[in-house]
PDB file of C-alpha atoms in Angstrom:
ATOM      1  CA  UNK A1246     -30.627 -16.333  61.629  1.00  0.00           C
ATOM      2  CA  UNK A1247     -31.176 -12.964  63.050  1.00  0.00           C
ATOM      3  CA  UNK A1248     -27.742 -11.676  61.003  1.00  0.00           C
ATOM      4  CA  UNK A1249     -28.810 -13.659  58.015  1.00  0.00           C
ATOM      5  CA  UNK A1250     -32.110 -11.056  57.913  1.00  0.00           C
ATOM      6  CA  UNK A1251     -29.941  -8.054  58.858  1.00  0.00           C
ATOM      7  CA  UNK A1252     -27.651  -8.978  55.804  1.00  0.00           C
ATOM      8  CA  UNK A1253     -30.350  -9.847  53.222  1.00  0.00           C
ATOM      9  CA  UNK A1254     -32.211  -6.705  53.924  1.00  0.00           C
ATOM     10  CA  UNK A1255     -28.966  -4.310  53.455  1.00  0.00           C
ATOM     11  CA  UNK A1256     -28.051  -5.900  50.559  1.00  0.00           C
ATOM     12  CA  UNK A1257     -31.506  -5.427  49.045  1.00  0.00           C
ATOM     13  CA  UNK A1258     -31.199  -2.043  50.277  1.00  0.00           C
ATOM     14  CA  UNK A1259     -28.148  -1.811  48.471  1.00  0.00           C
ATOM     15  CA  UNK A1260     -28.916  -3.106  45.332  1.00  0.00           C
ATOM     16  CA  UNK A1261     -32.183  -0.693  45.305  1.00  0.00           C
ATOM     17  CA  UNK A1262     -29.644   2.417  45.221  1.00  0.00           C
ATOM     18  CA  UNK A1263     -28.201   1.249  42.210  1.00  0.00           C
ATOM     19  CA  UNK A1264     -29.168   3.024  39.309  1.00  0.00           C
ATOM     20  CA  UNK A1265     -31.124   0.129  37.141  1.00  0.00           C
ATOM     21  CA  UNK A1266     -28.298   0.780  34.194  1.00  0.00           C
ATOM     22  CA  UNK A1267     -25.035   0.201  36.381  1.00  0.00           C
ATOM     23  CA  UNK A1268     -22.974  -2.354  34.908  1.00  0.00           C
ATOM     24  CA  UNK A1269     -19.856  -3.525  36.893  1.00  0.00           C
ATOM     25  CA  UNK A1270     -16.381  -5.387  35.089  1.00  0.00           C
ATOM     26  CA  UNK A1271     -16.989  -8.856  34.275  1.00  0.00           C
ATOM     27  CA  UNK A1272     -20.671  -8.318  33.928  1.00  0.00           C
ATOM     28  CA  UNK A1273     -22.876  -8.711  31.098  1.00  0.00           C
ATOM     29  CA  UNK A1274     -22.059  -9.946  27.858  1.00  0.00           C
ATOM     30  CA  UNK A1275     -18.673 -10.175  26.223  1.00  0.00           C
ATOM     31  CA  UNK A1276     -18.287  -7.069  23.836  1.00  0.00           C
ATOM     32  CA  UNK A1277     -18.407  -7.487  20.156  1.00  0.00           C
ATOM     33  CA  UNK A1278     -15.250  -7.699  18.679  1.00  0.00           C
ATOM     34  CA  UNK A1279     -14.182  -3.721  17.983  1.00  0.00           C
ATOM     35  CA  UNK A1280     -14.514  -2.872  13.969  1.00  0.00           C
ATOM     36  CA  UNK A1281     -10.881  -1.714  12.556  1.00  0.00           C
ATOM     37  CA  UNK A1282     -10.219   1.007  14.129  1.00  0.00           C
ATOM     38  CA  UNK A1283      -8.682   2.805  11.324  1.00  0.00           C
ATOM     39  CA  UNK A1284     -10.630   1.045   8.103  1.00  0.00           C
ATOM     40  CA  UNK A1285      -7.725   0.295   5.406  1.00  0.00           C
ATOM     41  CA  UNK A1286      -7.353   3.659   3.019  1.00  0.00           C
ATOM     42  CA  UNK A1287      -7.833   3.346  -0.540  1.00  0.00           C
ATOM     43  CA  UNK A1288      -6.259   6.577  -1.582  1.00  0.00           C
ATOM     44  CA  UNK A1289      -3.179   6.280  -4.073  1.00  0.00           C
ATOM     45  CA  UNK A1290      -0.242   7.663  -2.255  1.00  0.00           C
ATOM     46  CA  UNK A1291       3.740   8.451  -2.991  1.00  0.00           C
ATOM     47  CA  UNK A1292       4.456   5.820  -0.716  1.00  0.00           C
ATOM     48  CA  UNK A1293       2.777   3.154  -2.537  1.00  0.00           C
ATOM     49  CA  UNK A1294      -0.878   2.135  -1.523  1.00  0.00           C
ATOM     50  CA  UNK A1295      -1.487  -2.224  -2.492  1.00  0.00           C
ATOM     51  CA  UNK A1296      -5.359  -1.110  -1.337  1.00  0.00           C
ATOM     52  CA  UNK A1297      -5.579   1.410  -4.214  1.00  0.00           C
ATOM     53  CA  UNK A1298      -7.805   1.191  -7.131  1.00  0.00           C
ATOM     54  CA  UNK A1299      -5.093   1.246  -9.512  1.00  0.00           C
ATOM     55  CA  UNK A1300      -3.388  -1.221  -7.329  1.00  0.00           C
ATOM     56  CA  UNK A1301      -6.611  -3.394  -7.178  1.00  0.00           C
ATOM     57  CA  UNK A1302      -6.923  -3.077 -11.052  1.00  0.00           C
ATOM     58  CA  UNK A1303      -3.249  -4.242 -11.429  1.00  0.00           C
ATOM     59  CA  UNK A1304      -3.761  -7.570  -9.284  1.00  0.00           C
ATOM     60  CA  UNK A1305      -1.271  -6.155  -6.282  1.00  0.00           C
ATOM     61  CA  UNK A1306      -1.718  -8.556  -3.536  1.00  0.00           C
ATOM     62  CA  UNK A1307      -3.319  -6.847   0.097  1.00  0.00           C
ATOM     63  CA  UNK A1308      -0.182  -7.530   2.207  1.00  0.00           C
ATOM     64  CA  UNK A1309       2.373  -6.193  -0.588  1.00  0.00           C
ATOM     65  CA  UNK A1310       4.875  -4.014   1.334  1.00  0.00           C
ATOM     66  CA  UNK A1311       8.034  -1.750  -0.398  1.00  0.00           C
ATOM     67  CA  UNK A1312      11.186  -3.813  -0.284  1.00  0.00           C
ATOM     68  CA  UNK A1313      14.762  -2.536  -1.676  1.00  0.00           C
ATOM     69  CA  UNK A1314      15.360   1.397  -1.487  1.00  0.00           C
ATOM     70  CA  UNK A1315      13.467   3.882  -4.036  1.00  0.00           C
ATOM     71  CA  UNK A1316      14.832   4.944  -7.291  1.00  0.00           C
ATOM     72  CA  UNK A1317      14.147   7.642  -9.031  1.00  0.00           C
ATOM     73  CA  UNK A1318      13.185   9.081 -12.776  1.00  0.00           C
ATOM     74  CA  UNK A1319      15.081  12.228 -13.783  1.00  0.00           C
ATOM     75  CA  UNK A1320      14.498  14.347 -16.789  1.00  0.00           C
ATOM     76  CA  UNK A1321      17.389  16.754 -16.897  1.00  0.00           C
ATOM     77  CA  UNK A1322      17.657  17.665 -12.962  1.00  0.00           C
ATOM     78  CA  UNK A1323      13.704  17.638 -12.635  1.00  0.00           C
ATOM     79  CA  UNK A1324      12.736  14.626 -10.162  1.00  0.00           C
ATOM     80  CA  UNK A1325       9.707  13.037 -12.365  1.00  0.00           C
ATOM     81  CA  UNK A1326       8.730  10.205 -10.537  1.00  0.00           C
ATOM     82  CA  UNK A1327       9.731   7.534  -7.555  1.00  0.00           C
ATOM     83  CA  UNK A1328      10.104   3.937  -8.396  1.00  0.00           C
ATOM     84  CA  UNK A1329       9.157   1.114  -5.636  1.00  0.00           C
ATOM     85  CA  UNK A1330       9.209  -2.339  -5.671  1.00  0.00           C
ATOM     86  CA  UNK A1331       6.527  -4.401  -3.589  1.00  0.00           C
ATOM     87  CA  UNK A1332       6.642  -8.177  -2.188  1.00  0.00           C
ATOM     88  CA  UNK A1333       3.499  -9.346  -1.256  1.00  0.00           C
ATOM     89  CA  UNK A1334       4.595 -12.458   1.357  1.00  0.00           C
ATOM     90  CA  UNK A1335       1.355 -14.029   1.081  1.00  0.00           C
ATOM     91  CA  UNK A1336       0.741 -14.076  -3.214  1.00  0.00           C
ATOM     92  CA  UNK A1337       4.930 -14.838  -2.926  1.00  0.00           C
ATOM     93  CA  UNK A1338       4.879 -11.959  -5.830  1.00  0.00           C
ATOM     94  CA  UNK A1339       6.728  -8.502  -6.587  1.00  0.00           C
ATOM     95  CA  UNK A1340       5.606  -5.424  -8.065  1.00  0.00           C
ATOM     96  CA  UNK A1341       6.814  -2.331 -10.064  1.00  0.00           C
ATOM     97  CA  UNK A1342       5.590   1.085  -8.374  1.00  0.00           C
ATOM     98  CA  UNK A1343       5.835   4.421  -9.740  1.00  0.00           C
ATOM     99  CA  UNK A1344       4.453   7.894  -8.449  1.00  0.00           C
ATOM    100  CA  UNK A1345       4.968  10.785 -11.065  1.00  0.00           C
ATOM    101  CA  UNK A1346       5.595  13.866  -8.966  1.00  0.00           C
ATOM    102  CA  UNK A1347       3.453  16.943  -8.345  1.00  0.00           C
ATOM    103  CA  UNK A1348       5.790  19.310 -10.037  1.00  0.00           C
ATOM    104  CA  UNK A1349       6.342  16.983 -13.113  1.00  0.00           C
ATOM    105  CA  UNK A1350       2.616  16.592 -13.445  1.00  0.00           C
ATOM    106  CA  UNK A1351       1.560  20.279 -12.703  1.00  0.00           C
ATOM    107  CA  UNK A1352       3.751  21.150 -15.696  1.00  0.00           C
ATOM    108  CA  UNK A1353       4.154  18.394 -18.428  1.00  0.00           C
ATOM    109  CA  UNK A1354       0.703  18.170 -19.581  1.00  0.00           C
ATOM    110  CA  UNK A1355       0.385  14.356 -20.879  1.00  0.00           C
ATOM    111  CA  UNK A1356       2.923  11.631 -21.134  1.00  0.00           C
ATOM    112  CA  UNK A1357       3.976   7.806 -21.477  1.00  0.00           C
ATOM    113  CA  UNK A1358       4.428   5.409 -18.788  1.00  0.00           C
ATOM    114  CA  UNK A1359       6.053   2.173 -17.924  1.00  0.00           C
ATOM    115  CA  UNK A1360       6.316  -0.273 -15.115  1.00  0.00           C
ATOM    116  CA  UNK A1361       7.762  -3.605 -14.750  1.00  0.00           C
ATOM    117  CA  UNK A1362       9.672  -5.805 -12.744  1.00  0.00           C
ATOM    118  CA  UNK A1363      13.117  -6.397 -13.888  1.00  0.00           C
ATOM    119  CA  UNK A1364      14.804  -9.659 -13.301  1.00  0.00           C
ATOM    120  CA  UNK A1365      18.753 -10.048 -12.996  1.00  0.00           C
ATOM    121  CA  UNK A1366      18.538 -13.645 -14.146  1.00  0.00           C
ATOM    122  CA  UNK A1367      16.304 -13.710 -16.592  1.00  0.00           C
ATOM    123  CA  UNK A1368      17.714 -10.360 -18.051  1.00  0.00           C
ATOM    124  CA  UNK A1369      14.042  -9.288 -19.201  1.00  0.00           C
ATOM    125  CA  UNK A1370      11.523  -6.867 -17.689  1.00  0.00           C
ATOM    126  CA  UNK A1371       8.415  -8.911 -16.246  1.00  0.00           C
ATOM    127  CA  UNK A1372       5.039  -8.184 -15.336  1.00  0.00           C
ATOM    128  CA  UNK A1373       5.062  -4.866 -17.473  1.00  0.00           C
ATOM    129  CA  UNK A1374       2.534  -2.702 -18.274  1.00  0.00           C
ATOM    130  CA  UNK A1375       2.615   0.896 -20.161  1.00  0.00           C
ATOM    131  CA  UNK A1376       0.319   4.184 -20.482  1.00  0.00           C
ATOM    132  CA  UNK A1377       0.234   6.624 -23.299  1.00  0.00           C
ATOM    133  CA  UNK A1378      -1.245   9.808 -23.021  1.00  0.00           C
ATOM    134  CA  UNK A1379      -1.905  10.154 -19.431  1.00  0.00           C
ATOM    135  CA  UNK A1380      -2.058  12.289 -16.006  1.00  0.00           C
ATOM    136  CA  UNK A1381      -2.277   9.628 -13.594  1.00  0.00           C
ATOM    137  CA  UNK A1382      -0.214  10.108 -10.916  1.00  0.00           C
ATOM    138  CA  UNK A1383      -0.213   6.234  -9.925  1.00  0.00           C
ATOM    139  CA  UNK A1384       1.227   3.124 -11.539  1.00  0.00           C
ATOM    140  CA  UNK A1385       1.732  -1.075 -10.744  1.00  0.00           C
ATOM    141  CA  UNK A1386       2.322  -3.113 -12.724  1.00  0.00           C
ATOM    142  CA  UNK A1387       1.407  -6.899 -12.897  1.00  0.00           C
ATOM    143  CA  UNK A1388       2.664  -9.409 -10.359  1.00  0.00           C
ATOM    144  CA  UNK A1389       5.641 -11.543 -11.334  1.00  0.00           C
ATOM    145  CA  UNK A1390       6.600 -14.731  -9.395  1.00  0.00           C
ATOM    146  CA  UNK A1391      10.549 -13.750  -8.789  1.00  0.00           C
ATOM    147  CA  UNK A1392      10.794 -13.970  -5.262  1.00  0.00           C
ATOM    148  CA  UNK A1393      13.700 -16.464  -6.023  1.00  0.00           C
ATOM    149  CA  UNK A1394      15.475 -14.353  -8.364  1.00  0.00           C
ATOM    150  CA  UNK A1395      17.447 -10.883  -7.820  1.00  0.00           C
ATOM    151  CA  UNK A1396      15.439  -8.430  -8.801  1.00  0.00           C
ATOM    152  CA  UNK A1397      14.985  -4.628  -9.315  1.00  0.00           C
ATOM    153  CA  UNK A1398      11.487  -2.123 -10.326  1.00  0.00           C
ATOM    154  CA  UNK A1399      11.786   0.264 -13.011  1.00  0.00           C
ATOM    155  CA  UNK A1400       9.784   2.785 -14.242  1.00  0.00           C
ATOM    156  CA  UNK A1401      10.384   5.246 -17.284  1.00  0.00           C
ATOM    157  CA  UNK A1402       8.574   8.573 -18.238  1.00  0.00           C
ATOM    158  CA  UNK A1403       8.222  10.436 -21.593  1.00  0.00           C
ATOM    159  CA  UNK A1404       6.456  13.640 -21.312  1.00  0.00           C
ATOM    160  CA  UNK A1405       5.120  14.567 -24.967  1.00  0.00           C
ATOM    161  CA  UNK A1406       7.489  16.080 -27.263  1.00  0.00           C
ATOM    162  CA  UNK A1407      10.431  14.266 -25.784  1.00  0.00           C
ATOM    163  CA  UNK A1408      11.979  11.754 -28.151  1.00  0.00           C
ATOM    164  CA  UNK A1409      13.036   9.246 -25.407  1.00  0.00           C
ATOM    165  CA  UNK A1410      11.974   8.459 -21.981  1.00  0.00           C
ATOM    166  CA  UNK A1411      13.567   8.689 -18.881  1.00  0.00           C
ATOM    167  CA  UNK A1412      14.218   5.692 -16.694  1.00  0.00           C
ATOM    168  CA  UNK A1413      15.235   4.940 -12.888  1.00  0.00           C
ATOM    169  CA  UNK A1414      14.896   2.052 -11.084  1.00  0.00           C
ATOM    170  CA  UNK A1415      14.727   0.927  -7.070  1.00  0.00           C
ATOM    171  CA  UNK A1416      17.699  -1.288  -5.381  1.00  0.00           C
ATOM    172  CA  UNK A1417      18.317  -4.691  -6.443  1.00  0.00           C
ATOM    173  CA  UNK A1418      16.802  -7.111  -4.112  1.00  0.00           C
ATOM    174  CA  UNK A1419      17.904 -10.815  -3.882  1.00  0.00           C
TER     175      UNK A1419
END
């Protein structure tokens, strides 16, 4: 009994040294659940952003990821934009991407723009869409349900004055 009192009384000892705000592992409360570290971006980028406002506007699907290598749109030996294509795993859709380059844009005031997927089967462009008469830098176009089907993006550029655009397209993708 005698040890019993010993032990109680340095352990309450003990504990009364303990700053009133100590907190040892496994004590407590289970943390929250930690917020994204790194909350998703919604800036347009070169490598293709599905979080993007233009991307949002165009229907692009969160998950969509680049598939197939990058093609690209040349007027004369100028590089004037990239082409992408996206595949979004769970809308089972791909997209058309294209980024018009810093250079072209710092120096060919306005131009045309279109995006679509093309399908090898089908032999038609799907999911197009086109611009006239802008600087935007960023362009998707619409979703197109050819995950079955080979398929490539394209993209084509006319700056103004030019009496034909220019055209490249990514890898074809079956």
């Amino acid at each position: 009994m005698r040890n019993t009192k010993r032990t109680l009384a340095a352990l309450t000892c003990a504990f009364a040294l303990l700053p009133a705000g100590a907190a040892f592992a496994g004590s407590g409360p289970a943390p929250a659940p930690a917020k994204e570290r790194n909350a998703r971006s919604t800036a347009p980028s070169a490598a293709g952003n599905p979080a993007s406002a233009k991307a949002q506007d165009a229907g692009v699907c969160a998950d969509a990821y680049q598939i197939g290598t990058t093609g690209y749109v040349k007027r004369g030996s100028e590089t004037a934009a990239s082409v992408k294509q996206f595949y979004s795993p769970s809308c089972a859709e791909n997209y058309a991407y294209v980024w018009v380059w810093d250079s072209f844009k710092a120096t060919a005031g306005d131009y045309d723009v279109t995006t679509a997927v093309y399908s090898y089967s089908q032999d038609e462009y799907l999911g197009q869409r086109s611009w006239t008469n802008t600087t935007a830098q960023e362009f998707w176009s619409h979703g197109t349900v050819t995950v079955s089907e080979c398929t490539a993006a394209v993209g084509y550029v006319r700056k103004a004055g030019d009496p034909v655009a220019n055209g490249g397209a990514s890898s074809k993708r079956c």
